[in-house]
JSON list of C-alpha atoms in Angstrom, two decimals:
[
{"chain": "A", "resi": 27, "resn": "UNK", "atom": "CA", "xyz": [108.09, 94.63, 109.88]},
{"chain": "A", "resi": 28, "resn": "UNK", "atom": "CA", "xyz": [105.97, 96.70, 107.53]},
{"chain": "A", "resi": 29, "resn": "UNK", "atom": "CA", "xyz": [105.87, 95.69, 103.89]},
{"chain": "A", "resi": 30, "resn": "UNK", "atom": "CA", "xyz": [104.08, 97.40, 101.03]},
{"chain": "A", "resi": 31, "resn": "UNK", "atom": "CA", "xyz": [104.06, 95.71, 97.64]},
{"chain": "A", "resi": 32, "resn": "UNK", "atom": "CA", "xyz": [102.54, 97.41, 94.61]},
{"chain": "A", "resi": 33, "resn": "UNK", "atom": "CA", "xyz": [101.26, 95.66, 91.50]},
{"chain": "A", "resi": 34, "resn": "UNK", "atom": "CA", "xyz": [99.02, 96.32, 88.53]},
{"chain": "A", "resi": 35, "resn": "UNK", "atom": "CA", "xyz": [101.12, 98.73, 86.54]},
{"chain": "A", "resi": 36, "resn": "UNK", "atom": "CA", "xyz": [101.64, 98.33, 82.82]},
{"chain": "A", "resi": 37, "resn": "UNK", "atom": "CA", "xyz": [101.26, 99.91, 79.42]},
{"chain": "A", "resi": 38, "resn": "UNK", "atom": "CA", "xyz": [97.91, 101.20, 78.20]},
{"chain": "A", "resi": 39, "resn": "UNK", "atom": "CA", "xyz": [96.63, 103.52, 75.52]},
{"chain": "A", "resi": 40, "resn": "UNK", "atom": "CA", "xyz": [95.16, 106.89, 76.35]},
{"chain": "A", "resi": 41, "resn": "UNK", "atom": "CA", "xyz": [91.59, 106.56, 77.53]},
{"chain": "A", "resi": 42, "resn": "UNK", "atom": "CA", "xyz": [92.23, 103.16, 79.03]},
{"chain": "A", "resi": 43, "resn": "UNK", "atom": "CA", "xyz": [92.11, 101.98, 82.63]},
{"chain": "A", "resi": 44, "resn": "UNK", "atom": "CA", "xyz": [94.36, 100.26, 85.13]},
{"chain": "A", "resi": 45, "resn": "UNK", "atom": "CA", "xyz": [93.90, 99.20, 88.73]},
{"chain": "A", "resi": 46, "resn": "UNK", "atom": "CA", "xyz": [96.89, 99.39, 91.02]},
{"chain": "A", "resi": 47, "resn": "UNK", "atom": "CA", "xyz": [97.07, 97.28, 94.17]},
{"chain": "A", "resi": 48, "resn": "UNK", "atom": "CA", "xyz": [99.19, 97.68, 97.28]},
{"chain": "A", "resi": 49, "resn": "UNK", "atom": "CA", "xyz": [99.37, 94.65, 99.56]},
{"chain": "A", "resi": 50, "resn": "UNK", "atom": "CA", "xyz": [100.20, 95.71, 103.11]},
{"chain": "A", "resi": 51, "resn": "UNK", "atom": "CA", "xyz": [101.54, 93.60, 105.95]},
{"chain": "A", "resi": 52, "resn": "UNK", "atom": "CA", "xyz": [103.25, 94.01, 109.31]},
{"chain": "A", "resi": 53, "resn": "UNK", "atom": "CA", "xyz": [100.93, 96.61, 110.84]},
{"chain": "A", "resi": 54, "resn": "UNK", "atom": "CA", "xyz": [97.27, 97.23, 111.61]},
{"chain": "A", "resi": 55, "resn": "UNK", "atom": "CA", "xyz": [96.11, 98.23, 108.16]},
{"chain": "A", "resi": 56, "resn": "UNK", "atom": "CA", "xyz": [92.81, 99.66, 109.32]},
{"chain": "A", "resi": 57, "resn": "UNK", "atom": "CA", "xyz": [94.20, 102.31, 111.67]},
{"chain": "A", "resi": 58, "resn": "UNK", "atom": "CA", "xyz": [96.63, 104.30, 109.56]},
{"chain": "A", "resi": 59, "resn": "UNK", "atom": "CA", "xyz": [96.64, 106.71, 106.70]},
{"chain": "A", "resi": 60, "resn": "UNK", "atom": "CA", "xyz": [97.77, 105.63, 103.27]},
{"chain": "A", "resi": 61, "resn": "UNK", "atom": "CA", "xyz": [98.33, 107.20, 99.90]},
{"chain": "A", "resi": 62, "resn": "UNK", "atom": "CA", "xyz": [99.37, 106.78, 96.31]},
{"chain": "A", "resi": 63, "resn": "UNK", "atom": "CA", "xyz": [102.18, 108.92, 94.98]},
{"chain": "A", "resi": 64, "resn": "UNK", "atom": "CA", "xyz": [103.81, 109.15, 91.58]},
{"chain": "A", "resi": 65, "resn": "UNK", "atom": "CA", "xyz": [107.13, 110.28, 90.23]},
{"chain": "A", "resi": 66, "resn": "UNK", "atom": "CA", "xyz": [108.30, 111.23, 86.77]},
{"chain": "A", "resi": 67, "resn": "UNK", "atom": "CA", "xyz": [112.06, 111.16, 86.15]},
{"chain": "A", "resi": 68, "resn": "UNK", "atom": "CA", "xyz": [113.58, 114.52, 87.01]},
{"chain": "A", "resi": 69, "resn": "UNK", "atom": "CA", "xyz": [110.60, 115.61, 89.07]},
{"chain": "A", "resi": 70, "resn": "UNK", "atom": "CA", "xyz": [109.69, 115.40, 92.74]},
{"chain": "A", "resi": 71, "resn": "UNK", "atom": "CA", "xyz": [107.42, 112.60, 93.96]},
{"chain": "A", "resi": 72, "resn": "UNK", "atom": "CA", "xyz": [103.91, 113.94, 94.51]},
{"chain": "A", "resi": 73, "resn": "UNK", "atom": "CA", "xyz": [100.65, 112.79, 96.01]},
{"chain": "A", "resi": 74, "resn": "UNK", "atom": "CA", "xyz": [97.91, 111.42, 93.78]},
{"chain": "A", "resi": 75, "resn": "UNK", "atom": "CA", "xyz": [95.26, 110.13, 96.21]},
{"chain": "A", "resi": 76, "resn": "UNK", "atom": "CA", "xyz": [95.06, 109.51, 99.93]},
{"chain": "A", "resi": 77, "resn": "UNK", "atom": "CA", "xyz": [92.88, 108.02, 102.64]},
{"chain": "A", "resi": 78, "resn": "UNK", "atom": "CA", "xyz": [93.30, 109.54, 106.09]},
{"chain": "A", "resi": 79, "resn": "UNK", "atom": "CA", "xyz": [92.97, 108.03, 109.53]},
{"chain": "A", "resi": 80, "resn": "UNK", "atom": "CA", "xyz": [89.59, 109.75, 109.80]},
{"chain": "A", "resi": 81, "resn": "UNK", "atom": "CA", "xyz": [88.36, 108.12, 106.61]},
{"chain": "A", "resi": 82, "resn": "UNK", "atom": "CA", "xyz": [88.78, 111.30, 104.59]},
{"chain": "A", "resi": 83, "resn": "UNK", "atom": "CA", "xyz": [89.73, 110.95, 100.93]},
{"chain": "A", "resi": 84, "resn": "UNK", "atom": "CA", "xyz": [91.55, 113.49, 98.80]},
{"chain": "A", "resi": 85, "resn": "UNK", "atom": "CA", "xyz": [92.72, 113.56, 95.21]},
{"chain": "A", "resi": 86, "resn": "UNK", "atom": "CA", "xyz": [95.19, 115.67, 93.33]},
{"chain": "A", "resi": 87, "resn": "UNK", "atom": "CA", "xyz": [93.38, 118.14, 91.07]},
{"chain": "A", "resi": 88, "resn": "UNK", "atom": "CA", "xyz": [94.59, 116.52, 87.85]},
{"chain": "A", "resi": 89, "resn": "UNK", "atom": "CA", "xyz": [93.16, 113.10, 88.71]},
{"chain": "A", "resi": 90, "resn": "UNK", "atom": "CA", "xyz": [89.83, 114.12, 90.26]},
{"chain": "A", "resi": 91, "resn": "UNK", "atom": "CA", "xyz": [86.93, 112.41, 88.55]},
{"chain": "A", "resi": 92, "resn": "UNK", "atom": "CA", "xyz": [89.25, 109.85, 86.92]},
{"chain": "A", "resi": 93, "resn": "UNK", "atom": "CA", "xyz": [90.98, 108.01, 89.80]},
{"chain": "A", "resi": 94, "resn": "UNK", "atom": "CA", "xyz": [89.42, 106.26, 92.78]},
{"chain": "A", "resi": 95, "resn": "UNK", "atom": "CA", "xyz": [91.29, 105.20, 95.91]},
{"chain": "A", "resi": 96, "resn": "UNK", "atom": "CA", "xyz": [89.90, 102.47, 98.14]},
{"chain": "A", "resi": 97, "resn": "UNK", "atom": "CA", "xyz": [90.85, 100.08, 100.92]},
{"chain": "A", "resi": 98, "resn": "UNK", "atom": "CA", "xyz": [89.92, 96.41, 101.23]},
{"chain": "A", "resi": 99, "resn": "UNK", "atom": "CA", "xyz": [90.26, 95.77, 104.94]},
{"chain": "A", "resi": 100, "resn": "UNK", "atom": "CA", "xyz": [89.73, 92.02, 104.61]},
{"chain": "A", "resi": 101, "resn": "UNK", "atom": "CA", "xyz": [92.60, 91.74, 102.13]},
{"chain": "A", "resi": 102, "resn": "UNK", "atom": "CA", "xyz": [94.82, 94.45, 103.71]},
{"chain": "A", "resi": 103, "resn": "UNK", "atom": "CA", "xyz": [95.07, 95.97, 100.28]},
{"chain": "A", "resi": 104, "resn": "UNK", "atom": "CA", "xyz": [94.97, 99.54, 99.01]},
{"chain": "A", "resi": 105, "resn": "UNK", "atom": "CA", "xyz": [93.73, 100.13, 95.48]},
{"chain": "A", "resi": 106, "resn": "UNK", "atom": "CA", "xyz": [93.90, 102.89, 92.92]},
{"chain": "A", "resi": 107, "resn": "UNK", "atom": "CA", "xyz": [91.43, 102.58, 90.06]},
{"chain": "A", "resi": 108, "resn": "UNK", "atom": "CA", "xyz": [92.68, 104.75, 87.23]},
{"chain": "A", "resi": 109, "resn": "UNK", "atom": "CA", "xyz": [90.26, 105.57, 84.41]},
{"chain": "A", "resi": 110, "resn": "UNK", "atom": "CA", "xyz": [90.48, 107.80, 81.35]},
{"chain": "A", "resi": 111, "resn": "UNK", "atom": "CA", "xyz": [94.24, 107.63, 81.51]},
{"chain": "A", "resi": 112, "resn": "UNK", "atom": "CA", "xyz": [96.29, 110.32, 79.81]},
{"chain": "A", "resi": 113, "resn": "UNK", "atom": "CA", "xyz": [99.91, 110.28, 78.60]},
{"chain": "A", "resi": 114, "resn": "UNK", "atom": "CA", "xyz": [100.75, 112.73, 81.39]},
{"chain": "A", "resi": 115, "resn": "UNK", "atom": "CA", "xyz": [99.76, 110.05, 83.92]},
{"chain": "A", "resi": 116, "resn": "UNK", "atom": "CA", "xyz": [102.86, 108.12, 82.88]},
{"chain": "A", "resi": 117, "resn": "UNK", "atom": "CA", "xyz": [105.00, 107.68, 86.01]},
{"chain": "A", "resi": 118, "resn": "UNK", "atom": "CA", "xyz": [106.24, 105.30, 88.65]},
{"chain": "A", "resi": 119, "resn": "UNK", "atom": "CA", "xyz": [103.46, 104.89, 91.19]},
{"chain": "A", "resi": 120, "resn": "UNK", "atom": "CA", "xyz": [104.21, 104.29, 94.84]},
{"chain": "A", "resi": 121, "resn": "UNK", "atom": "CA", "xyz": [102.08, 103.20, 97.78]},
{"chain": "A", "resi": 122, "resn": "UNK", "atom": "CA", "xyz": [102.91, 104.69, 101.18]},
{"chain": "A", "resi": 123, "resn": "UNK", "atom": "CA", "xyz": [101.71, 104.34, 104.75]},
{"chain": "A", "resi": 124, "resn": "UNK", "atom": "CA", "xyz": [101.96, 106.64, 107.74]},
{"chain": "A", "resi": 125, "resn": "UNK", "atom": "CA", "xyz": [101.67, 105.26, 111.26]},
{"chain": "A", "resi": 126, "resn": "UNK", "atom": "CA", "xyz": [100.65, 108.49, 112.98]},
{"chain": "A", "resi": 127, "resn": "UNK", "atom": "CA", "xyz": [97.45, 108.08, 114.98]},
{"chain": "A", "resi": 128, "resn": "UNK", "atom": "CA", "xyz": [95.96, 111.16, 113.34]},
{"chain": "A", "resi": 129, "resn": "UNK", "atom": "CA", "xyz": [96.70, 111.90, 109.71]},
{"chain": "A", "resi": 130, "resn": "UNK", "atom": "CA", "xyz": [94.04, 113.44, 107.46]},
{"chain": "A", "resi": 131, "resn": "UNK", "atom": "CA", "xyz": [94.06, 112.79, 103.75]},
{"chain": "A", "resi": 132, "resn": "UNK", "atom": "CA", "xyz": [94.79, 116.39, 102.78]},
{"chain": "A", "resi": 133, "resn": "UNK", "atom": "CA", "xyz": [97.99, 116.30, 104.81]},
{"chain": "A", "resi": 134, "resn": "UNK", "atom": "CA", "xyz": [99.12, 113.05, 103.19]},
{"chain": "A", "resi": 135, "resn": "UNK", "atom": "CA", "xyz": [98.42, 114.46, 99.75]},
{"chain": "A", "resi": 136, "resn": "UNK", "atom": "CA", "xyz": [100.54, 117.52, 100.49]},
{"chain": "A", "resi": 137, "resn": "UNK", "atom": "CA", "xyz": [103.74, 115.62, 101.17]},
{"chain": "A", "resi": 138, "resn": "UNK", "atom": "CA", "xyz": [106.48, 115.95, 98.58]},
{"chain": "A", "resi": 139, "resn": "UNK", "atom": "CA", "xyz": [109.25, 113.50, 97.87]},
{"chain": "A", "resi": 140, "resn": "UNK", "atom": "CA", "xyz": [109.50, 110.80, 100.53]},
{"chain": "A", "resi": 141, "resn": "UNK", "atom": "CA", "xyz": [108.97, 113.28, 103.38]},
{"chain": "A", "resi": 142, "resn": "UNK", "atom": "CA", "xyz": [106.18, 112.62, 105.82]},
{"chain": "A", "resi": 143, "resn": "UNK", "atom": "CA", "xyz": [105.25, 109.01, 105.12]},
{"chain": "A", "resi": 144, "resn": "UNK", "atom": "CA", "xyz": [106.79, 106.25, 107.20]},
{"chain": "A", "resi": 145, "resn": "UNK", "atom": "CA", "xyz": [106.85, 103.36, 104.75]},
{"chain": "A", "resi": 146, "resn": "UNK", "atom": "CA", "xyz": [107.03, 103.01, 100.99]},
{"chain": "A", "resi": 147, "resn": "UNK", "atom": "CA", "xyz": [106.67, 100.28, 98.44]},
{"chain": "A", "resi": 148, "resn": "UNK", "atom": "CA", "xyz": [109.12, 99.88, 95.57]},
{"chain": "A", "resi": 149, "resn": "UNK", "atom": "CA", "xyz": [106.69, 101.17, 92.98]},
{"chain": "A", "resi": 150, "resn": "UNK", "atom": "CA", "xyz": [104.92, 100.01, 89.86]},
{"chain": "A", "resi": 151, "resn": "UNK", "atom": "CA", "xyz": [105.37, 101.62, 86.45]},
{"chain": "A", "resi": 152, "resn": "UNK", "atom": "CA", "xyz": [102.43, 103.01, 84.50]},
{"chain": "A", "resi": 153, "resn": "UNK", "atom": "CA", "xyz": [102.95, 103.98, 80.87]},
{"chain": "A", "resi": 154, "resn": "UNK", "atom": "CA", "xyz": [100.17, 105.65, 78.88]},
{"chain": "A", "resi": 155, "resn": "UNK", "atom": "CA", "xyz": [100.67, 106.05, 75.15]},
{"chain": "A", "resi": 156, "resn": "UNK", "atom": "CA", "xyz": [98.83, 108.52, 72.94]}
]
């Protein structure tokens, strides 16, 4: 059974940094695409960063240059390093995995809501104050 557990969220002032972690279990972590999504109350969940099955990496325009997504294959963990945080980054952040054999990062990033990804974590809250 696939499990995704996020951690690392918290409260930080604008300009600060956080690193989110997503511990994955129950499937072959190395073979499948994964992504980070975020949701603000009243708005649709949207992609932030993704790693595709082909190793491609994509970022949403508003986090490019500030966020870095990475995988630790030894630890079966997905990370999101978030730097230069802004108040508009405040959201619930979710980790997701897709078990399709071919899934490029740009496709993962384009998914809205919970459509398209097979498994989700329960989320971790990030709050950025001005």
